[in-house]
Short mmCIF file of C-alpha atoms (C1' of nucleotides) in Angstrom, two decimals:
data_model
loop_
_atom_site.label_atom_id
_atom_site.label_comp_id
_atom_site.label_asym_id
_atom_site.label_seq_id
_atom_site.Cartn_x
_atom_site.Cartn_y
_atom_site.Cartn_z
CA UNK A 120 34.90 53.06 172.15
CA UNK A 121 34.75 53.83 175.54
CA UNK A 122 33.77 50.90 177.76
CA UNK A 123 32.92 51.32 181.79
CA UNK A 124 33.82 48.88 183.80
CA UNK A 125 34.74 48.39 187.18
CA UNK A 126 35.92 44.73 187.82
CA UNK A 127 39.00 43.61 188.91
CA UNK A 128 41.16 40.45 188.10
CA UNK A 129 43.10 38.53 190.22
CA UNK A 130 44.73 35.02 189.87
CA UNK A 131 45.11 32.74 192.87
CA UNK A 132 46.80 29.20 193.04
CA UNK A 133 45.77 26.00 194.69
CA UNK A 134 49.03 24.65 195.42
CA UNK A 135 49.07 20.99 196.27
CA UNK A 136 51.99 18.99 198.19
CA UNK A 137 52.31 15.62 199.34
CA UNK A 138 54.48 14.25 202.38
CA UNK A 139 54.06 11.64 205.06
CA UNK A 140 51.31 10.22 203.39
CA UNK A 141 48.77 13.72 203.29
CA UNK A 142 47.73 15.87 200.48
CA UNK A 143 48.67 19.01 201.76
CA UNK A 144 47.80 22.38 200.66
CA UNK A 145 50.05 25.86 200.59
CA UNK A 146 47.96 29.05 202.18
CA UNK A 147 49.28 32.21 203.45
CA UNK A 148 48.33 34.69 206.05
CA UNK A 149 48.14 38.19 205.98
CA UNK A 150 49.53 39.88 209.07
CA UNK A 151 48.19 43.53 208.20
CA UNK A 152 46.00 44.91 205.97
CA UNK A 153 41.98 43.97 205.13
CA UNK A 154 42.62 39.87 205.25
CA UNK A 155 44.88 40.26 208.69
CA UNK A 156 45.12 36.79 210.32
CA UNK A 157 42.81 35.11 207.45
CA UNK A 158 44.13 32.31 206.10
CA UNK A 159 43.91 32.00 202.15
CA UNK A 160 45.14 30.94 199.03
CA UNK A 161 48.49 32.23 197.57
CA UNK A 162 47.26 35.00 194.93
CA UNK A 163 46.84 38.15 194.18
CA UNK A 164 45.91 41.39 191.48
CA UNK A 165 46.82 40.94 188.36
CA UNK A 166 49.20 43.67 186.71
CA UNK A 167 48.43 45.69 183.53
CA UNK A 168 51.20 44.40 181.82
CA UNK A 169 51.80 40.55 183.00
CA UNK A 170 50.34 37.69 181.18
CA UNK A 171 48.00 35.19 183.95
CA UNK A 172 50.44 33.13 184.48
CA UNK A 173 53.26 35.51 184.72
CA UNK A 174 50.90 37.00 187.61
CA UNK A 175 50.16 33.67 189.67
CA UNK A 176 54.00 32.89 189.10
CA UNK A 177 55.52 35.99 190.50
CA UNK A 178 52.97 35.75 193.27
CA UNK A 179 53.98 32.00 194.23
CA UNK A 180 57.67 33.79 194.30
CA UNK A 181 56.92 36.68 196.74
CA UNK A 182 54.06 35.40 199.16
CA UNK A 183 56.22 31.71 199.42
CA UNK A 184 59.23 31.37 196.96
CA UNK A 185 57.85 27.96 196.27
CA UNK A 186 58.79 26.21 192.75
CA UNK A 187 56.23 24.32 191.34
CA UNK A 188 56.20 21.53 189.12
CA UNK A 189 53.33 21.38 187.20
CA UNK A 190 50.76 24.31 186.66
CA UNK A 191 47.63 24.46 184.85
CA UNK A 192 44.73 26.96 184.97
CA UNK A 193 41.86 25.35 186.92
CA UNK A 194 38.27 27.47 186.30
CA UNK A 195 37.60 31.50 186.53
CA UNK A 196 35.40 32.29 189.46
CA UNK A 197 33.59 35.75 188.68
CA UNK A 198 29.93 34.29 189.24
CA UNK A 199 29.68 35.27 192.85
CA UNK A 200 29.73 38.97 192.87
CA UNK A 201 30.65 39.51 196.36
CA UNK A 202 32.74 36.84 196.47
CA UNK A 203 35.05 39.51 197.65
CA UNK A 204 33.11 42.04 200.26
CA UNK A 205 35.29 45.30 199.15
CA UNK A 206 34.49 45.17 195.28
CA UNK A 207 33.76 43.13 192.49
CA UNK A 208 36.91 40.56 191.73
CA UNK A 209 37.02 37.75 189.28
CA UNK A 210 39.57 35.31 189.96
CA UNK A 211 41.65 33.00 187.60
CA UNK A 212 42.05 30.28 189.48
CA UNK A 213 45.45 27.82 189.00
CA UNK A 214 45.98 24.22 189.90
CA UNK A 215 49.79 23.77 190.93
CA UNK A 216 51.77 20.71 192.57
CA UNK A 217 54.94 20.59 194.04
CA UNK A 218 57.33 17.57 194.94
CA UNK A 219 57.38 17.32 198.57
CA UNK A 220 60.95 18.01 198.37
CA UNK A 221 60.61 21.40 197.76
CA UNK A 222 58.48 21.80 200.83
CA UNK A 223 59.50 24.70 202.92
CA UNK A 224 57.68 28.16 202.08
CA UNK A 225 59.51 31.31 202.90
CA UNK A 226 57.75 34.53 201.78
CA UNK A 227 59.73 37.38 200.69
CA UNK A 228 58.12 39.72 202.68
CA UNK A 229 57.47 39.88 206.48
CA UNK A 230 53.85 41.05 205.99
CA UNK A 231 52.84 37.29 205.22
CA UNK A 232 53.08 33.61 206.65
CA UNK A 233 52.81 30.68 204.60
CA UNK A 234 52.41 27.55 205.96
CA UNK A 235 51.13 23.83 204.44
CA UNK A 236 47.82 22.52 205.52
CA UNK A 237 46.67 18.88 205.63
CA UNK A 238 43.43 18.55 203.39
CA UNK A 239 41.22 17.02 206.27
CA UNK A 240 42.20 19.79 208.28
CA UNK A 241 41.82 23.21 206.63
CA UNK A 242 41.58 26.34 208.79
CA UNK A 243 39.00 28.76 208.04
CA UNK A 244 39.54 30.55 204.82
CA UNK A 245 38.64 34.29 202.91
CA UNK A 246 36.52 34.65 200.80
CA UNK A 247 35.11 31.88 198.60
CA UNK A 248 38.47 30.11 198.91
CA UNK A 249 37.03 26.69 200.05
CA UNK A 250 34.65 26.42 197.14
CA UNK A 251 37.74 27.42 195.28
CA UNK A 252 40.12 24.50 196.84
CA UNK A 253 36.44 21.91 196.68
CA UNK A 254 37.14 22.31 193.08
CA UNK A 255 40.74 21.73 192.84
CA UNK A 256 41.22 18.71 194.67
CA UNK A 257 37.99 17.17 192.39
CA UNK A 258 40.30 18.19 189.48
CA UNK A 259 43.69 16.31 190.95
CA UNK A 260 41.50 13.60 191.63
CA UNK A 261 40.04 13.19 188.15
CA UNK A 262 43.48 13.89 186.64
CA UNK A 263 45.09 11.37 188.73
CA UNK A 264 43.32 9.07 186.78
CA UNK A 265 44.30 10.03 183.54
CA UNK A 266 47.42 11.99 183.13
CA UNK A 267 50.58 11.15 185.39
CA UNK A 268 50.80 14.05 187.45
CA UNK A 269 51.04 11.96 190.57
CA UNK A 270 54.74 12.01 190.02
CA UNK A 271 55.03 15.73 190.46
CA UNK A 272 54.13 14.93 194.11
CA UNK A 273 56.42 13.05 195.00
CA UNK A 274 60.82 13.20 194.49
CA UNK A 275 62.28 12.50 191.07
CA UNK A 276 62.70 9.04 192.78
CA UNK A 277 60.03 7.62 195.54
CA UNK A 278 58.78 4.03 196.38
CA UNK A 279 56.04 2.33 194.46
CA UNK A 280 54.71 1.71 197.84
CA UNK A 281 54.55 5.84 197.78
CA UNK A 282 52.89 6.03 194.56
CA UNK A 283 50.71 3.51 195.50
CA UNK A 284 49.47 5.10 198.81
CA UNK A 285 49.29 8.56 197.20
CA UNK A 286 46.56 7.14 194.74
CA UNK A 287 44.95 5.86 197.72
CA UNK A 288 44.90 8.82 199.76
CA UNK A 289 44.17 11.77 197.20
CA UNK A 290 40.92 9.14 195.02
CA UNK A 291 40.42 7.80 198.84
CA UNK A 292 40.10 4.29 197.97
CA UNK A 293 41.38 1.25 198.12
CA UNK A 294 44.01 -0.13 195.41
CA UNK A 295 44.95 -3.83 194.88
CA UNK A 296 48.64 -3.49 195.54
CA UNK A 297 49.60 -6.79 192.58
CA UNK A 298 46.96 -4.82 190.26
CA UNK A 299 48.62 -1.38 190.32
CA UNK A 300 51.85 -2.13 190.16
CA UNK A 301 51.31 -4.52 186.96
CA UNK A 302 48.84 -1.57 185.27
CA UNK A 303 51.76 0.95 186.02
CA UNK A 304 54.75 -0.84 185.08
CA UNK A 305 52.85 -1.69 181.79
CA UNK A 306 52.91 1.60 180.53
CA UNK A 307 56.55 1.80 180.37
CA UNK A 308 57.34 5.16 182.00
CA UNK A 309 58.30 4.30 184.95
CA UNK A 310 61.96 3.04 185.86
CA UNK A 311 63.68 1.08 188.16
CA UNK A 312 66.66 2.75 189.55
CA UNK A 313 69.56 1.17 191.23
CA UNK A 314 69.31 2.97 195.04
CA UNK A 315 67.96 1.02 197.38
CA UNK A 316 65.57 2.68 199.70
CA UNK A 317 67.13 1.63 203.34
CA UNK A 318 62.97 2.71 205.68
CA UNK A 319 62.99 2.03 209.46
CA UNK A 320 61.69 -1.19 209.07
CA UNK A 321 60.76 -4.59 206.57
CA UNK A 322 62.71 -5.38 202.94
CA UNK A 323 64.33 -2.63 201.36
CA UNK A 324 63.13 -1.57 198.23
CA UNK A 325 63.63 -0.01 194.78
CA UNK A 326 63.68 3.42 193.57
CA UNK A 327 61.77 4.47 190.68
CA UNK A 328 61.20 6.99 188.56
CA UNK A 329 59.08 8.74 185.92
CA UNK A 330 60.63 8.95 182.25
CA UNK A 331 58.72 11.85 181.50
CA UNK A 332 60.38 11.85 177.83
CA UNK A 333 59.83 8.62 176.99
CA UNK A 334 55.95 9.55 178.17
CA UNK A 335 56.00 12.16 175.74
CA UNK A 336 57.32 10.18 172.75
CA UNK A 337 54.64 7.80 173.79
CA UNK A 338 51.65 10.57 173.95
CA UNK A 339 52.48 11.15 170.28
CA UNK A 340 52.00 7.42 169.26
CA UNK A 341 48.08 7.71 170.62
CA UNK A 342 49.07 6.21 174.39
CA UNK A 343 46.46 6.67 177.12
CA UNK A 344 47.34 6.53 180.40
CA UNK A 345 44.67 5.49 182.27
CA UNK A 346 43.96 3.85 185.87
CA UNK A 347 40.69 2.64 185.78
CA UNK A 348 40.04 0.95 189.12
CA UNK A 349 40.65 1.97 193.15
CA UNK B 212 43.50 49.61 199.58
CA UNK B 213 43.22 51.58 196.31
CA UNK B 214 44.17 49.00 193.20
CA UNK B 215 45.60 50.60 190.01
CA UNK B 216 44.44 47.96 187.48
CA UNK B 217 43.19 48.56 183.57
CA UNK B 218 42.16 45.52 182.67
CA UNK B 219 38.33 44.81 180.98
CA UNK B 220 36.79 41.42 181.61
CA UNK B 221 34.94 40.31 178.30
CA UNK B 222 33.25 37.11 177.79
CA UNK B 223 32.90 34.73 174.73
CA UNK B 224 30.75 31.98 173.55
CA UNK B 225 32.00 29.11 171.57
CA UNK B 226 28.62 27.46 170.31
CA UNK B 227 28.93 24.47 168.70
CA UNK B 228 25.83 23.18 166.38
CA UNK B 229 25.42 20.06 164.17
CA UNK B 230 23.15 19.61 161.31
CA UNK B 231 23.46 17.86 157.67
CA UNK B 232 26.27 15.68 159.11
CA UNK B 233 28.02 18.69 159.85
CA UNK B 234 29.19 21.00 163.00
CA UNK B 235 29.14 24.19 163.08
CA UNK B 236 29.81 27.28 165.02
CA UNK B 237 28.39 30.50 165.62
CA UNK B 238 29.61 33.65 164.47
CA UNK B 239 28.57 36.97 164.23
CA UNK B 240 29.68 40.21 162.47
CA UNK B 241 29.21 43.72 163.48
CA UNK B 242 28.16 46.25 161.00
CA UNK B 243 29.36 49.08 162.35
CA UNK B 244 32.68 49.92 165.15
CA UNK B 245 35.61 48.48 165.65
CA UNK B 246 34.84 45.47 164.35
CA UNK B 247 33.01 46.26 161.63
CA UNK B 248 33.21 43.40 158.85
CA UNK B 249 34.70 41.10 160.85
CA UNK B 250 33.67 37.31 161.75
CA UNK B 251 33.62 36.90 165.73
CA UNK B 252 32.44 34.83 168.61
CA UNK B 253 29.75 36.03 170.34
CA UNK B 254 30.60 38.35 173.52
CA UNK B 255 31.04 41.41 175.01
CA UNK B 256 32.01 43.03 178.30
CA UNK B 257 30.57 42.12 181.22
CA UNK B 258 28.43 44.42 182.92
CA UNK B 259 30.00 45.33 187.25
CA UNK B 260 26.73 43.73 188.02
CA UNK B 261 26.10 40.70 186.71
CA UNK B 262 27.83 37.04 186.65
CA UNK B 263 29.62 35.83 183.73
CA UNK B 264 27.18 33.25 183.38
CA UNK B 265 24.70 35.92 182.92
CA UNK B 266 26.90 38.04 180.55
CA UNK B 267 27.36 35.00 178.41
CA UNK B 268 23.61 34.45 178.53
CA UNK B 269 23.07 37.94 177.84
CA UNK B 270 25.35 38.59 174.99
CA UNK B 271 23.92 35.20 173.36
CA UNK B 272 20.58 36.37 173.62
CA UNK B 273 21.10 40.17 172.35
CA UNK B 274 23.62 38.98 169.28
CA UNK B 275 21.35 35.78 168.51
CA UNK B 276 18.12 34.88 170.22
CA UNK B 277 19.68 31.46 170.45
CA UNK B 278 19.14 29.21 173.72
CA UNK B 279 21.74 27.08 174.08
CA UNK B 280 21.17 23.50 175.49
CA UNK B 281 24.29 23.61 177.25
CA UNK B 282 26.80 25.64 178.45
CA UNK B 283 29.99 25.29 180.70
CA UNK B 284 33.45 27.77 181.30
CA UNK B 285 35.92 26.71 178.56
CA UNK B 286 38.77 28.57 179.55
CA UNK B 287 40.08 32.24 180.39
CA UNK B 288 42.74 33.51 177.32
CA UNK B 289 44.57 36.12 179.25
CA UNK B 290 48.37 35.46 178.06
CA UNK B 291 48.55 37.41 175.16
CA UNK B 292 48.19 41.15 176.50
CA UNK B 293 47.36 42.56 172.96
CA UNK B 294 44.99 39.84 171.84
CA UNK B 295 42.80 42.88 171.99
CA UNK B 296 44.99 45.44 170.20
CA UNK B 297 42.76 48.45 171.69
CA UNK B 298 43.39 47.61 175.13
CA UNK B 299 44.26 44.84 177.81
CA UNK B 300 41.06 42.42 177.75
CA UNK B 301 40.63 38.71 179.46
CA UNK B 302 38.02 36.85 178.14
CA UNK B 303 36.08 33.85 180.21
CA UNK B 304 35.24 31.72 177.33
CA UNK B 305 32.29 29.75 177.86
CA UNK B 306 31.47 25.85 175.61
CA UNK B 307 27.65 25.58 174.78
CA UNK B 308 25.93 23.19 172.35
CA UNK B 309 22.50 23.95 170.28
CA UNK B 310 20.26 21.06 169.13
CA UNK B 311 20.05 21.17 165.50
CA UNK B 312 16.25 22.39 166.06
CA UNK B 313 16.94 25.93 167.18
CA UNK B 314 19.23 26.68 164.02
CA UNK B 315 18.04 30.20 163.33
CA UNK B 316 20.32 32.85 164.65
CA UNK B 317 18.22 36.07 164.30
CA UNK B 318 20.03 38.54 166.60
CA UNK B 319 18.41 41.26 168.26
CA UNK B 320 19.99 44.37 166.89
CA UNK B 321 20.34 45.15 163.10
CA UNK B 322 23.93 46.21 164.18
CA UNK B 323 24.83 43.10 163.73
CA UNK B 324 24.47 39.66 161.69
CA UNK B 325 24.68 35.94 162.85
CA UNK B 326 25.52 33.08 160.94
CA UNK B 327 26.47 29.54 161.21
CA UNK B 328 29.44 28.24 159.60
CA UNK B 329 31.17 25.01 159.12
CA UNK B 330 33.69 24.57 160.89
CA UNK B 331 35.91 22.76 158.13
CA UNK B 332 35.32 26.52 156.45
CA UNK B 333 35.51 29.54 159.03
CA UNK B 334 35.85 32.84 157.72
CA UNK B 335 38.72 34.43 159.05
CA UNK B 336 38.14 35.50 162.65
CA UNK B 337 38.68 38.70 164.77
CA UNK B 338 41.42 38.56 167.24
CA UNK B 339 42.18 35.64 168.70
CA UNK B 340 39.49 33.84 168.37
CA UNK B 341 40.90 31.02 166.19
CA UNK B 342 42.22 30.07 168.90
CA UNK B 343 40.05 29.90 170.95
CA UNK B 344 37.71 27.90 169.14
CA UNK B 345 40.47 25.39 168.45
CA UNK B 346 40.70 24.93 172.23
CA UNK B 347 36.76 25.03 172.32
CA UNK B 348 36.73 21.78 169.43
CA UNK B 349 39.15 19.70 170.96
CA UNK B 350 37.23 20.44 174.58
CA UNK B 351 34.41 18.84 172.47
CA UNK B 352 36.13 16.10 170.83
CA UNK B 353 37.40 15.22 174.74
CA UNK B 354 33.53 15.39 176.31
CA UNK B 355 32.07 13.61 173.48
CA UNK B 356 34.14 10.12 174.84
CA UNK B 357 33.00 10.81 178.64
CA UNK B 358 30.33 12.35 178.54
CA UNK B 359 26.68 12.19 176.86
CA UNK B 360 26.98 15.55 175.41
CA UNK B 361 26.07 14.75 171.95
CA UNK B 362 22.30 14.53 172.75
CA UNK B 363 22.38 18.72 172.95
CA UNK B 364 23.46 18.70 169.63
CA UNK B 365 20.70 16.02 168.50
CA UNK B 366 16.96 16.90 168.28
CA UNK B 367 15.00 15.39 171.35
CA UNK B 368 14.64 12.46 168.99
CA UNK B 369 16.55 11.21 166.61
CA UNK B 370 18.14 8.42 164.92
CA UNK B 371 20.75 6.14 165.93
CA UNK B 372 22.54 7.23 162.43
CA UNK B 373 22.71 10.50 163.05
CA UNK B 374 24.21 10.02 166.52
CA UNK B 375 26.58 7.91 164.96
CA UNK B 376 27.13 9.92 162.06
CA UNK B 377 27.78 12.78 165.07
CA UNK B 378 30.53 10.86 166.70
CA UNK B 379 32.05 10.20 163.22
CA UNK B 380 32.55 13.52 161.91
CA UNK B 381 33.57 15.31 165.25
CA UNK B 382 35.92 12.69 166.32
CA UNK B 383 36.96 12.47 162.65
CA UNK B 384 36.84 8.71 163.02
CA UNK B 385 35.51 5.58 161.42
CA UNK B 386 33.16 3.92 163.81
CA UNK B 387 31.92 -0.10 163.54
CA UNK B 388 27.88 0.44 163.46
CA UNK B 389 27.29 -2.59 165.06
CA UNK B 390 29.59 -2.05 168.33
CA UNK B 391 28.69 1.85 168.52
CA UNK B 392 24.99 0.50 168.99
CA UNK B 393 25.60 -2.00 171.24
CA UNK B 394 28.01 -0.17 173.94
CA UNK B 395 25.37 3.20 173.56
CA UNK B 396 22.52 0.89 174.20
CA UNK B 397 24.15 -0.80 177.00
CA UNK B 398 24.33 2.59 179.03
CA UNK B 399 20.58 2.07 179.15
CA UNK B 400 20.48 5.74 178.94
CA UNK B 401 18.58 5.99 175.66
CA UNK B 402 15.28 4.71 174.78
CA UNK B 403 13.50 3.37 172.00
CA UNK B 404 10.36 5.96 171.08
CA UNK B 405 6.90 4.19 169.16
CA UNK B 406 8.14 6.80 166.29
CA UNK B 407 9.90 6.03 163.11
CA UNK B 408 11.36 8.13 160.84
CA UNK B 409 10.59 8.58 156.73
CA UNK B 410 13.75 9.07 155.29
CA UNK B 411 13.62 9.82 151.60
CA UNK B 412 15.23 6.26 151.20
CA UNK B 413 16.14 2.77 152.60
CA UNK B 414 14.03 1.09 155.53
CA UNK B 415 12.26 3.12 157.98
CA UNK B 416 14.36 4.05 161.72
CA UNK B 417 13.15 4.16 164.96
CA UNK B 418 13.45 7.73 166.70
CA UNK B 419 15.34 7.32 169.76
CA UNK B 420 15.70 9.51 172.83
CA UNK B 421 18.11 10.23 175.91
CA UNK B 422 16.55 9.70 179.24
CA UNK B 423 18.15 12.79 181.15
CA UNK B 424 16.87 11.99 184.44
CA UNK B 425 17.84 7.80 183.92
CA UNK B 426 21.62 9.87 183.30
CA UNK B 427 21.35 11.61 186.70
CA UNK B 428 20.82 8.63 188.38
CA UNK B 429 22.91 6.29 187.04
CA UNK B 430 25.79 9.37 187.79
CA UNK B 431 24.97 8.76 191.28
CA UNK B 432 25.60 5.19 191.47
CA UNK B 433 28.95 5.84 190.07
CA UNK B 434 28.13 5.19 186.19
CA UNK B 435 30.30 6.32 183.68
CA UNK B 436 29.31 7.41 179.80
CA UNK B 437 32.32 6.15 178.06
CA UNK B 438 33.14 5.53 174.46
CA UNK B 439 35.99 4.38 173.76
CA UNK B 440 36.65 2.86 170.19
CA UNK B 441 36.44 5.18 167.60
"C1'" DA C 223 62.37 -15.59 215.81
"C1'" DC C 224 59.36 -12.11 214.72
"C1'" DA C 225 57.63 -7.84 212.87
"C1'" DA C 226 57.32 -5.03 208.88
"C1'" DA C 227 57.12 -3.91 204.28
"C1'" DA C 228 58.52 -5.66 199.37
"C1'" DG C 229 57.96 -8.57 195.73
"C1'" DT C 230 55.59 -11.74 192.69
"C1'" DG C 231 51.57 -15.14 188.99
"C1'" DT C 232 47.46 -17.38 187.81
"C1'" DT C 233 42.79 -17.88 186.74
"C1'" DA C 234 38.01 -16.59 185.80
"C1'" DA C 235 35.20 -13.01 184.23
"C1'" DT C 236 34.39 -9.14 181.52
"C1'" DC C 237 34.93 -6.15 177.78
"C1'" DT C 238 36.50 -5.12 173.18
"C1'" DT C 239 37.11 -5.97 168.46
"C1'" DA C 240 36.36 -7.65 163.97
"C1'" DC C 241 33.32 -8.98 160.79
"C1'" DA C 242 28.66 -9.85 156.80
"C1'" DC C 243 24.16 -10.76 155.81
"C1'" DC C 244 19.09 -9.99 155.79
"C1'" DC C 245 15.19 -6.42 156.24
"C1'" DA C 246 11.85 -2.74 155.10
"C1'" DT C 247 10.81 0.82 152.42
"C1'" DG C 248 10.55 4.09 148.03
"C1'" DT C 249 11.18 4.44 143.16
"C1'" DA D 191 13.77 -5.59 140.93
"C1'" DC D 192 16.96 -2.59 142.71
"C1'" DA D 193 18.89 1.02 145.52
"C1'" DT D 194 19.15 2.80 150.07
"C1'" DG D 195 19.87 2.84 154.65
"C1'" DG D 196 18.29 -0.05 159.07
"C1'" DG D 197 18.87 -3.79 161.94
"C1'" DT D 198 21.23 -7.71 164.08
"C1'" DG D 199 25.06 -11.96 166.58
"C1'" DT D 200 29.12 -14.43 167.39
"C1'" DA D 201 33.74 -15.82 168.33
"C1'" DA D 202 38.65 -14.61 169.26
"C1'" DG D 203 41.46 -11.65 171.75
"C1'" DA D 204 42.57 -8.35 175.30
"C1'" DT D 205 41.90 -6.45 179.71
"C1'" DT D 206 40.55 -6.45 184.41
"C1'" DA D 207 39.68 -8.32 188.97
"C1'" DA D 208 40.31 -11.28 192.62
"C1'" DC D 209 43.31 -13.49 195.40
"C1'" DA D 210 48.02 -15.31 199.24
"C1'" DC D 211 52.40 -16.65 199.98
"C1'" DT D 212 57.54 -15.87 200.02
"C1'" DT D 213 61.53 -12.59 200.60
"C1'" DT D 214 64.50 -9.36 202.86
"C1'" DT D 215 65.74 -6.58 206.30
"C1'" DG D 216 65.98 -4.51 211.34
"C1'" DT D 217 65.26 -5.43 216.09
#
DNA sequence: ACAAAAGTGTTAATCTTACACCCATGT
DNA sequence: ACATGGGTGTAAGATTAACACTTTTGT
């Protein structure tokens, strides 16, 4: 069986960061070739002989040497068919965060920049790359609300004021501060720590952080995490 | 830029159906090739020129002459690079639902053979699609709580039983009659038709039906279809 | 002493759960 | 008259929502 076909794959990754209060995302510029001074997502073809995730992994390690944290494939966009001007390109799209600790990109090669972008205040992008990042940050957003992946934007150990504002920034609403940190603490994944945070200014306050195990053993009992309201 | 890449693009439809208290999927078998004898979703390679939507719609309409009711991306299997053992295929699954009504598969060429099977009792399956419908089922499972997806797998109008009897044996769950009924009716998304129904026994149900367009604009006052119990 | 952020409890309202009997029809 | 499935309400318990003052530190 012979079949003819002439479309290509390629994987790209909305990487997501968080840091003085901004959901930030990763992009990376070209300096030569056909997307020269374009900014766009981190991505690329994908190789006979790689799995997808292999692909958008070794990619995230040449164009920025950026670990992630969490990783999860988002949607396949293929319904545009000129979605890329040179040929036809389907693209597996992946959903990544990082803890802003990890937040300095350094590509491996001198042919690219990378460089973190505030949400509110993306540059122009290739391709159908904004369509592409419209429907990754309604995905964080909806996941925020039901899986804890707001930890992997932040440090192993952050602030509950942090976790609190990052819920209000990325759903854009407004949380009751008493509320939120009752519904969290009820769950029983998050601990106190004994450091001290020492801020410019006001009462110091706790570290916490996120017992991912003790998450897990609690997925397995039938657990929901859920926060309903902001 | 020349890319080197050998990779098809196929895509596959999960379609779920429910009738006699049961769900089922779609399957078909080809008669004569590769797969000859085989039980498989229904797909094929997508053509340079069209979307995947439209292969999807294509390939369900040449292997079937089913329309489906609904139909969203599922997910894109690309991680095991021999899933197809004759060469390096990704396939863009794609989720759609049939209401009971439509239940005769009758496919267009006599290549091939469609039938609907239980899905407590699938025939073994070509590839990896196992798999892939396991994915598909607990995607369903998932939408059923948070979204009103069960009407495309209802007649137009039906009976509060059956709905019921819908959310039982897909969430594998009991379900209290009386509180099911209430928290559905509450949505105020379903409607009470003049019809009733002659079973072959007991007392005489009204039909009932979903008011799509109510849906819609409930959505946009920031409703949400939830069930949570069961 | 004051500015800035952290920490903390109670109450009313709403939603969820558990539960059992009568009703309308066909045989 | 009985078998079958349809239809209905209430009360206890759990969850959510609304709300404001005190504490600790740096300046």
């Amino acid at each position: 069986m012979e079949i003819v076909q002439n479309i290509k794959v390629a994987v790209d990754a909305i990487v997501f960061g968080y840091s003085h209060n901004q959901l930030h995302i990763l992009l990376i510029k070209q300096k030569f070739g056909e997307l020269k001074n374009q900014w766009a997502l981190v991505g690329g073809f994908v190789k006979d002989s790689e799995t997808l995730q292999d692909a958008v992994n070794r990619e995230l390690q040449e164009e920025t040497g950026i670990e992630v944290s969490y990783l999860e494939q988002l949607y396949t966009f293929g319904d545009n068919i000129h979605r890329d001007p040179r040929f036809r390109v389907i693209t597996v799209a992946y959903f990544a965060l990082v803890n802003s600790t990890t937040l300095t990109p350094t590509p491996n090669t001198d042919a690219e920049e990378a460089q973190w972008f505030s949400i509110k205040n993306l540059p122009p992008l290739a391709f159908d790359h904004k369509e592409i990042i419209d429907v990754a940050y309604k995905r964080l957003q909806n996941k925020l609300t039901y899986q804890p992946i707001g930890f992997d934007l932040l440090p192993q150990e952050f602030l509950f004021s942090d976790l609190e504002n990052l819920y209000c920034t990325i759903l854009e609403k407004e949380i009751d501060r008493r509320n939120f940190r009752k519904k969290i603490l009820s769950f029983g994944v998050i601990e106190e720590t004994e450091i001290f945070s020492s801020k410019k200014s006001g009462r110091p306050a706790k570290l916490f952080k996120f017992n991912y195990q003790k998450y897990k053993d609690l997925i397995k009992e039938g657990f929901l995490f859920e926060i309903k309201f902001a």
